[in-house]
C-alpha atoms as one frame of an Amber mdcrd trajectory, in Angstrom:
protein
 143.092 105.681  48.320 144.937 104.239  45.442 146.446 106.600  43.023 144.600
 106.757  39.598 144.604 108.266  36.294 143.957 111.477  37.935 147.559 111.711
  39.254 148.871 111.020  36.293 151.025 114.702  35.166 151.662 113.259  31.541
 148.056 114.033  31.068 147.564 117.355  29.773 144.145 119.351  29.949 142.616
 121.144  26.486 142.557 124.090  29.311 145.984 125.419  27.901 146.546 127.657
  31.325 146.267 123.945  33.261 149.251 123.271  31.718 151.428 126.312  32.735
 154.287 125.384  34.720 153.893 126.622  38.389 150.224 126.510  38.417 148.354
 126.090  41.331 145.241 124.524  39.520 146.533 121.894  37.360 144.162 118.891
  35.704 145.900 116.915  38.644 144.353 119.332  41.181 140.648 120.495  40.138
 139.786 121.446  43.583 135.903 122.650  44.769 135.179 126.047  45.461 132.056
 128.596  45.231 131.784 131.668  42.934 129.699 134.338  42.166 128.571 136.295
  39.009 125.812 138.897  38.813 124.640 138.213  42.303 124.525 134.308  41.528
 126.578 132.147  43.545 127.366 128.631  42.183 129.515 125.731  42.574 132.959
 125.245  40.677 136.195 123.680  39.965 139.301 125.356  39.460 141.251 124.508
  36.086 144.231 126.725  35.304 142.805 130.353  35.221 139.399 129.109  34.604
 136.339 128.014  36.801 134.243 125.091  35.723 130.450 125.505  36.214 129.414
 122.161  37.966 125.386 123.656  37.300 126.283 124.230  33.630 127.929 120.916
  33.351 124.795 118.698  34.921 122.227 121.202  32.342 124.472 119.954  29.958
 124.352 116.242  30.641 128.270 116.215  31.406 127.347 114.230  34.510 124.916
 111.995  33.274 125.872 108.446  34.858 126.575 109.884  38.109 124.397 109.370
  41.293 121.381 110.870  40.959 121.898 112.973  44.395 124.750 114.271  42.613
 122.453 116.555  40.246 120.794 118.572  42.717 123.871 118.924  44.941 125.781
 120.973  42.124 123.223 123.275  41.894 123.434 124.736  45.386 125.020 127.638
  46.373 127.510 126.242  48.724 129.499 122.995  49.110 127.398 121.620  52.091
 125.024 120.035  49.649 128.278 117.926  48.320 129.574 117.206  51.525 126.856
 115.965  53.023 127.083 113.132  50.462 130.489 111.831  51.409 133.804 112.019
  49.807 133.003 109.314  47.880 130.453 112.198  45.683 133.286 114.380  45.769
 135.590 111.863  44.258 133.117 110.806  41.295 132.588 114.155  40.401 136.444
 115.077  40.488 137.059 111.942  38.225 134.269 112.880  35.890 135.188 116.554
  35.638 139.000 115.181  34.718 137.729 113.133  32.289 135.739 116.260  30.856
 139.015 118.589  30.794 141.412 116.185  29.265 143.060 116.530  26.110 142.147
 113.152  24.572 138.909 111.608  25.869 135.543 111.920  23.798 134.279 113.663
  27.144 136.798 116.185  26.805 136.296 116.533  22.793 132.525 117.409  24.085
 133.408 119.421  26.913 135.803 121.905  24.941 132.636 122.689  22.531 130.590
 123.390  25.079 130.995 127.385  25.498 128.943 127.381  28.563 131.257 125.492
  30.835 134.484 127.610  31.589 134.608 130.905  32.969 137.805 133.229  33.298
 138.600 133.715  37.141 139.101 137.022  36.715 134.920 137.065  35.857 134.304
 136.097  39.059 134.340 136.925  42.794 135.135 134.071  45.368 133.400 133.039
  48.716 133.528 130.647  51.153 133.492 127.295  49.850 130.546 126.224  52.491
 128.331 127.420  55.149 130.022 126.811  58.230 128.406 125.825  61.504 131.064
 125.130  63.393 134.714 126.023  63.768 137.024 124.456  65.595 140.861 125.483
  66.169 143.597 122.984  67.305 147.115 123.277  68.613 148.565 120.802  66.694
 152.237 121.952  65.579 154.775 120.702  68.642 157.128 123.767  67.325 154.655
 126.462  67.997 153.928 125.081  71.349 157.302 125.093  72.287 157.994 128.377
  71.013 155.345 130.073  72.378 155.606 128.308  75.625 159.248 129.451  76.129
 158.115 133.009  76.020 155.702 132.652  78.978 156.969 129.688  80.931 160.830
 129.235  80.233 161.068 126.654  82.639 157.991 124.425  81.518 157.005 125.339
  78.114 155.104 122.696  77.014 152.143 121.358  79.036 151.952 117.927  80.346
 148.759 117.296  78.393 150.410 118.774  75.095 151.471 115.300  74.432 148.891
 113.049  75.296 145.867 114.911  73.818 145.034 117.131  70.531 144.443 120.624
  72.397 141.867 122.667  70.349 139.485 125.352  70.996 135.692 126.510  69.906
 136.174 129.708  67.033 133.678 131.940  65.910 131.593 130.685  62.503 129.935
 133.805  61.898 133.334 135.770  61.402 135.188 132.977  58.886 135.844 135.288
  55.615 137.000 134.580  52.225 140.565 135.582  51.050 140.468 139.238  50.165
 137.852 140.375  52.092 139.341 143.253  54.569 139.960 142.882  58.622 139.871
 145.331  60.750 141.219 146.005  63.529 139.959 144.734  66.793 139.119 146.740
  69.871 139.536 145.153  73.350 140.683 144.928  76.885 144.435 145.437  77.259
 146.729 145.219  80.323 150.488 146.350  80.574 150.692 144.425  83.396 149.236
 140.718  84.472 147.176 142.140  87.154 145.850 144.785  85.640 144.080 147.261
  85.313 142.793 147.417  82.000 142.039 150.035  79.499 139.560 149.265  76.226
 140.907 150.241  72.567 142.637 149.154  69.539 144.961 146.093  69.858 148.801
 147.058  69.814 149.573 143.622  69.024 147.872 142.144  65.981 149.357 139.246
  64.276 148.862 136.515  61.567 148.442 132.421  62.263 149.712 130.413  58.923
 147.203 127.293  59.115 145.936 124.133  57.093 142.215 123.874  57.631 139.969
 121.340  57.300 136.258 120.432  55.871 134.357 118.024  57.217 132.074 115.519
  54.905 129.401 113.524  56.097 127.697 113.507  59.331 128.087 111.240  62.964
 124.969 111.497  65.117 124.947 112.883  67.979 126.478 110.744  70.669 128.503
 108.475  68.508 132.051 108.784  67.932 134.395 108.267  64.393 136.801 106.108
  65.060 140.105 106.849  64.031 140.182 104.124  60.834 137.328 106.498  59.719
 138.692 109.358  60.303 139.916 110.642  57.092 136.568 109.352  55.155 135.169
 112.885  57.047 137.789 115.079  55.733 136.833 116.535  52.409 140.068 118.547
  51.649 142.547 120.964  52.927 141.897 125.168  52.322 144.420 127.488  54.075
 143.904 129.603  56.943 144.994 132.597  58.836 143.901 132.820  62.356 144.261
 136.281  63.056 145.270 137.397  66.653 145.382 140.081  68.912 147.961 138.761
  71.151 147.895 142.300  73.834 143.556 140.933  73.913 144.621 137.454  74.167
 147.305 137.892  76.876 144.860 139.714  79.342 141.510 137.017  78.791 143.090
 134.088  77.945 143.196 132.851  81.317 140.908 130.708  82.576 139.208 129.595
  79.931 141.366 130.255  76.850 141.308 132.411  73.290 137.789 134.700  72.830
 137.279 138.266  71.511 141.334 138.112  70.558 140.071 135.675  67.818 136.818
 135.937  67.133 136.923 139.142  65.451 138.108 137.714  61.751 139.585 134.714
  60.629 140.654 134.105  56.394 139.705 130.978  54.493 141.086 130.236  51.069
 138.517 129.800  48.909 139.343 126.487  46.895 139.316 123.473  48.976 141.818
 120.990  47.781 140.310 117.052  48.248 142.748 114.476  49.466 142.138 112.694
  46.226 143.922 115.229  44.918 146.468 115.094  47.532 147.282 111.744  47.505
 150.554 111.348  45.695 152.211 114.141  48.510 150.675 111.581  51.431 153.645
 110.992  53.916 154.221 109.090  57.571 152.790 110.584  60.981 155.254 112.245
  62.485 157.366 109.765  64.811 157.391 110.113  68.580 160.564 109.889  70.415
 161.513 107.156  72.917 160.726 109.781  75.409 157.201 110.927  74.376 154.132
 108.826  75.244 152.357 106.485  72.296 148.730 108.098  72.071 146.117 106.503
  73.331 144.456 103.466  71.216 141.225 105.578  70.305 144.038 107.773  68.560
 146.531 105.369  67.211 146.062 103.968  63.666 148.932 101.639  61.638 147.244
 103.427  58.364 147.476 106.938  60.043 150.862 106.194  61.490 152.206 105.175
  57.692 150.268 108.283  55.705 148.357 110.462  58.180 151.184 113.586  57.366
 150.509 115.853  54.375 153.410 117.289  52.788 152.437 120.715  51.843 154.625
 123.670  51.874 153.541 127.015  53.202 154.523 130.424  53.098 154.050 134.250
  54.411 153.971 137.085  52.645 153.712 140.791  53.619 153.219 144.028  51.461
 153.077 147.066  53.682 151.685 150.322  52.345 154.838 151.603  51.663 155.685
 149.024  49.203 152.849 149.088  47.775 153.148 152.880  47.475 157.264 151.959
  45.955 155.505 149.216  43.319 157.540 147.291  45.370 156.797 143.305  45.556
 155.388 141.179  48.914 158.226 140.342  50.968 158.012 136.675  52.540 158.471
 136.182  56.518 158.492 132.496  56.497 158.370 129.390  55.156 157.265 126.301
  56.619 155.982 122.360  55.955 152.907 121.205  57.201 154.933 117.053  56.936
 156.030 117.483  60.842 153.056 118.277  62.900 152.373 116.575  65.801 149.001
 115.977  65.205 147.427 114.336  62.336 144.248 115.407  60.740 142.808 112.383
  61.630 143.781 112.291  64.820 141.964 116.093  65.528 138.543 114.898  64.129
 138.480 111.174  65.898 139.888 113.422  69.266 137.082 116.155  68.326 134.035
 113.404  67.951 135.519 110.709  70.727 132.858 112.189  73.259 129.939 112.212
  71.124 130.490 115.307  69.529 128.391 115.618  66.222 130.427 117.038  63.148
 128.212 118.085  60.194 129.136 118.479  56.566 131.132 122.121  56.229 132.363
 122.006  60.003 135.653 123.589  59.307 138.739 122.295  61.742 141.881 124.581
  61.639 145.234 122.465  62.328 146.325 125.823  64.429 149.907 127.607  63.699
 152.386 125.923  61.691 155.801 126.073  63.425 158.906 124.512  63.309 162.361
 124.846  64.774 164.107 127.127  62.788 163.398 131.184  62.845 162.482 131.338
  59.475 159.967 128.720  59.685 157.721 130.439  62.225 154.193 130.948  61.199
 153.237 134.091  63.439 155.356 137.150  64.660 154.811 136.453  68.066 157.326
 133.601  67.175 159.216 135.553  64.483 159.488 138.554  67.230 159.887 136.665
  70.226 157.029 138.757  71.559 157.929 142.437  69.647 161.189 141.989  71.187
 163.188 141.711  67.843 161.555 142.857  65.016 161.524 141.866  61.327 163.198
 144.122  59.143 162.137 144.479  55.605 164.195 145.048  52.694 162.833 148.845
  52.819 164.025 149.133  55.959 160.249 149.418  57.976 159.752 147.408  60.857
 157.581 144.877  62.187 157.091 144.105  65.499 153.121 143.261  64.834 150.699
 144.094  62.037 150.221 148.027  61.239 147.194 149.237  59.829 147.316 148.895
  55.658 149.432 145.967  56.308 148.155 142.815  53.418 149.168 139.456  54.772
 149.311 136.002  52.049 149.332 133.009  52.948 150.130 130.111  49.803 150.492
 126.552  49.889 151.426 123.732  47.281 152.893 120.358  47.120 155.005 118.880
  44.885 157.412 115.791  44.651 159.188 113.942  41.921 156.949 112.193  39.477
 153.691 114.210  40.239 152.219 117.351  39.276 152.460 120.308  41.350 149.801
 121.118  43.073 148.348 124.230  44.973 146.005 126.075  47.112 145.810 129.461
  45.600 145.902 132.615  48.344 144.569 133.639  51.528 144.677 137.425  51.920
 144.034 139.919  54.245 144.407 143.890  54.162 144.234 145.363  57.608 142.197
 148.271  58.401 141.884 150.736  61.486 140.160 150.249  64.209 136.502 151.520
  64.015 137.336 154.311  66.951
């Protein structure tokens, strides 16, 4: 997609809190999420500390012009409505609602005198941005692979397969949650030693996953494929996402047929999901393979997804015990790491995920898995920071962290920026942990 007026950060919003420096929801961003007030849940945008009313906006004629299937669409109480139409809807309406919140268009000289419009965020309780059907987690960060793999197989830590194929697995839909709401901990089958035996309680091992996840738009029947030129016309926008894990659970079941009840129990979405529109100017190459590592495969290899299949978005991890919170004392952050180098693009999961006939339907979410890379402090879990609970983080207040302890609130944020655009972000995905239910 061409870059537009909408990229353009010398245009200022009549939104004055668009215009702060360092926020996440810019008039270059004006990303789609879902709120709720008195029991009503409706469809928004996010402009500076503000949410615009998409169903307030069509009553109001501010979308008059649009595609008809637009009108109906907004006035849902989840995204899949908007997805199901394409990105192309999503784009229209992103274009028209910039129009409407800039400083010097007759739409935005309407817009600002319409009272109905705007409401403060702190008015307002997120959720999800759709109803998910499916969820879907990949293995896509080369890093995190390694890393992990050194811990269990020093001598052959990355897979044979690793390289040739996008590894993913099938999560649990029903237990995706919306940043803030609480997780508790897990109870499960544990084993001190490979062969057992096992006893059945709380996890000793619960850790975070620092992910990009996906939304898909649109709809392939079942039995056809996308191919991978298409690929990205399914892909919505980006939210954030912590995969939460209960590595003691996921060491003892994992084997033979992968992750289960170690993930299932709760995993945290971000509730604004950020359109590649908006993303655009922060587009970079595919990662390049090595004269060692094998081309993929032609049903995954695109010149267009080779030159701008990477997204360069910077993400970090931030942990407030209840001891600093107790202190007054600020989050502390564990790591920081780019989601530019994975191995696998975005579009290469979703043409991977649909190449045998797999049907993805609008609000299928696809997580990218943990974002790695080589150095310590860019690790995106604690089984990485750790190396397994062996050496533990040590906060400024001198607690440790080998894993998660109960009280423990983990953030997740995201943004991109680069010279000659706006900065752009993805607000926060947090979790509190709570005990076990004994």
């Amino acid at each position: 997609m061409p870059r537009d007026a909408t990229h353009d950060p010398a245009i200022l919003s009549w939104v004055e809190s668009a215009n702060a420096g360092g926020t996440d929801f810019p008039l270059q961003n004006l990303p789609f999420g879902v709120f709720e007030q008195g029991g009503d849940a409706r469809v928004g945008i996010a402009i500076g500390d503000r949410v615009l009313d998409l169903r307030a906006a069509r009553d109001g004629g501010h979308f008059d012009g649009l595609d008809p299937a637009l009108a109906p669409a907004v006035g849902q109480r989840t995204l899949n409505a908007l997805l199901a139409l394409g990105r192309p809807a999503l784009a229209a309406l992103r274009g028209r609602a910039h129009r409407m919140l800039s400083a010097d268009t007759p739409e935005g000289t309407r817009a600002r005198r319409d009272a109905t419009l705007l409401l403060p965020n702190s008015d307002v309780t997120m959720r999800l941005p759709a109803a998910v059907g499916d969820y879907t987690d990949f293995y896509a960060s080369v890093e995190h692979a390694m890393n992990v793999g050194a811990m269990f197989r020093p001598e052959n830590p990355l897979l044979p397969n690793y390289r040739h194929v996008p590894i993913g697995y099938h999560g649990r839909a029903s237990s995706l949650v919306v940043s803030g709401t609480e997780v508790r901990r897990p109870l499960g089958q544990t084993s001190a030693a490979p062969a057992g035996p096992p006893r059945f309680g709380p996890t000793e091992r619960l850790d975070y996953e620092l992910e990009v996840g996906a939304f898909v738009a649109g709809e392939n029947p079942l039995g056809t494929s996308v191919p991978i030129a298409d690929a990205e016309s399914r892909i919505a926008g980006l939210v954030l996402v912590n995969d939460w894990s209960a590595r003691d659970i996921q060491a003892w079941e994992y084997q033979p047929l992968g992750p289960f009840l170690s993930k299932s129990f709760a995993t945290t979405v971000s509730p604004w999901l950020v359109t590649l529109e908006a993303l655009e100017p922060f587009r970079v190459p595919a990662r390049v393979r090595g004269a060692d590592e094998p081309a993929p495969l032609p049903y995954l290899s695109d010149a267009t997804d080779r030159e701008r299949g990477g997204v360069d978005i910077s993400l970090e991890v931030w942990i407030r015990t209840p001891a600093m919170r107790a202190a007054d004392a600020p989050a502390e952050r564990l790591s920081r790491g780019s989601f530019a180098r994975m191995y696998w693009t975005l579009g290469q999961m979703l043409a991977h995920h649909a190449s045998n006939g797999c049907n993805l339907r609008p609000g299928d979410l696809l997580g990218s898995g943990t974002v790695s890379g080589v150095e310590r402090g860019e690790r995106g879990c604690l089984l990485e920071l750790t190396k397994r609970g062996a050496e533990p983080v040590v906060l400024a207040n001198g607690e440790r962290r080998s894993f998660l302890g109960d009280g423990d609130e983990v953030s997740i944020r995201g943004w991109c920026e680069r010279t000659g655009a706006a900065r752009i972000g993805f607000g926060e995905c947090r979790g509190v942990l709570i005990p076990a239910a004994l």
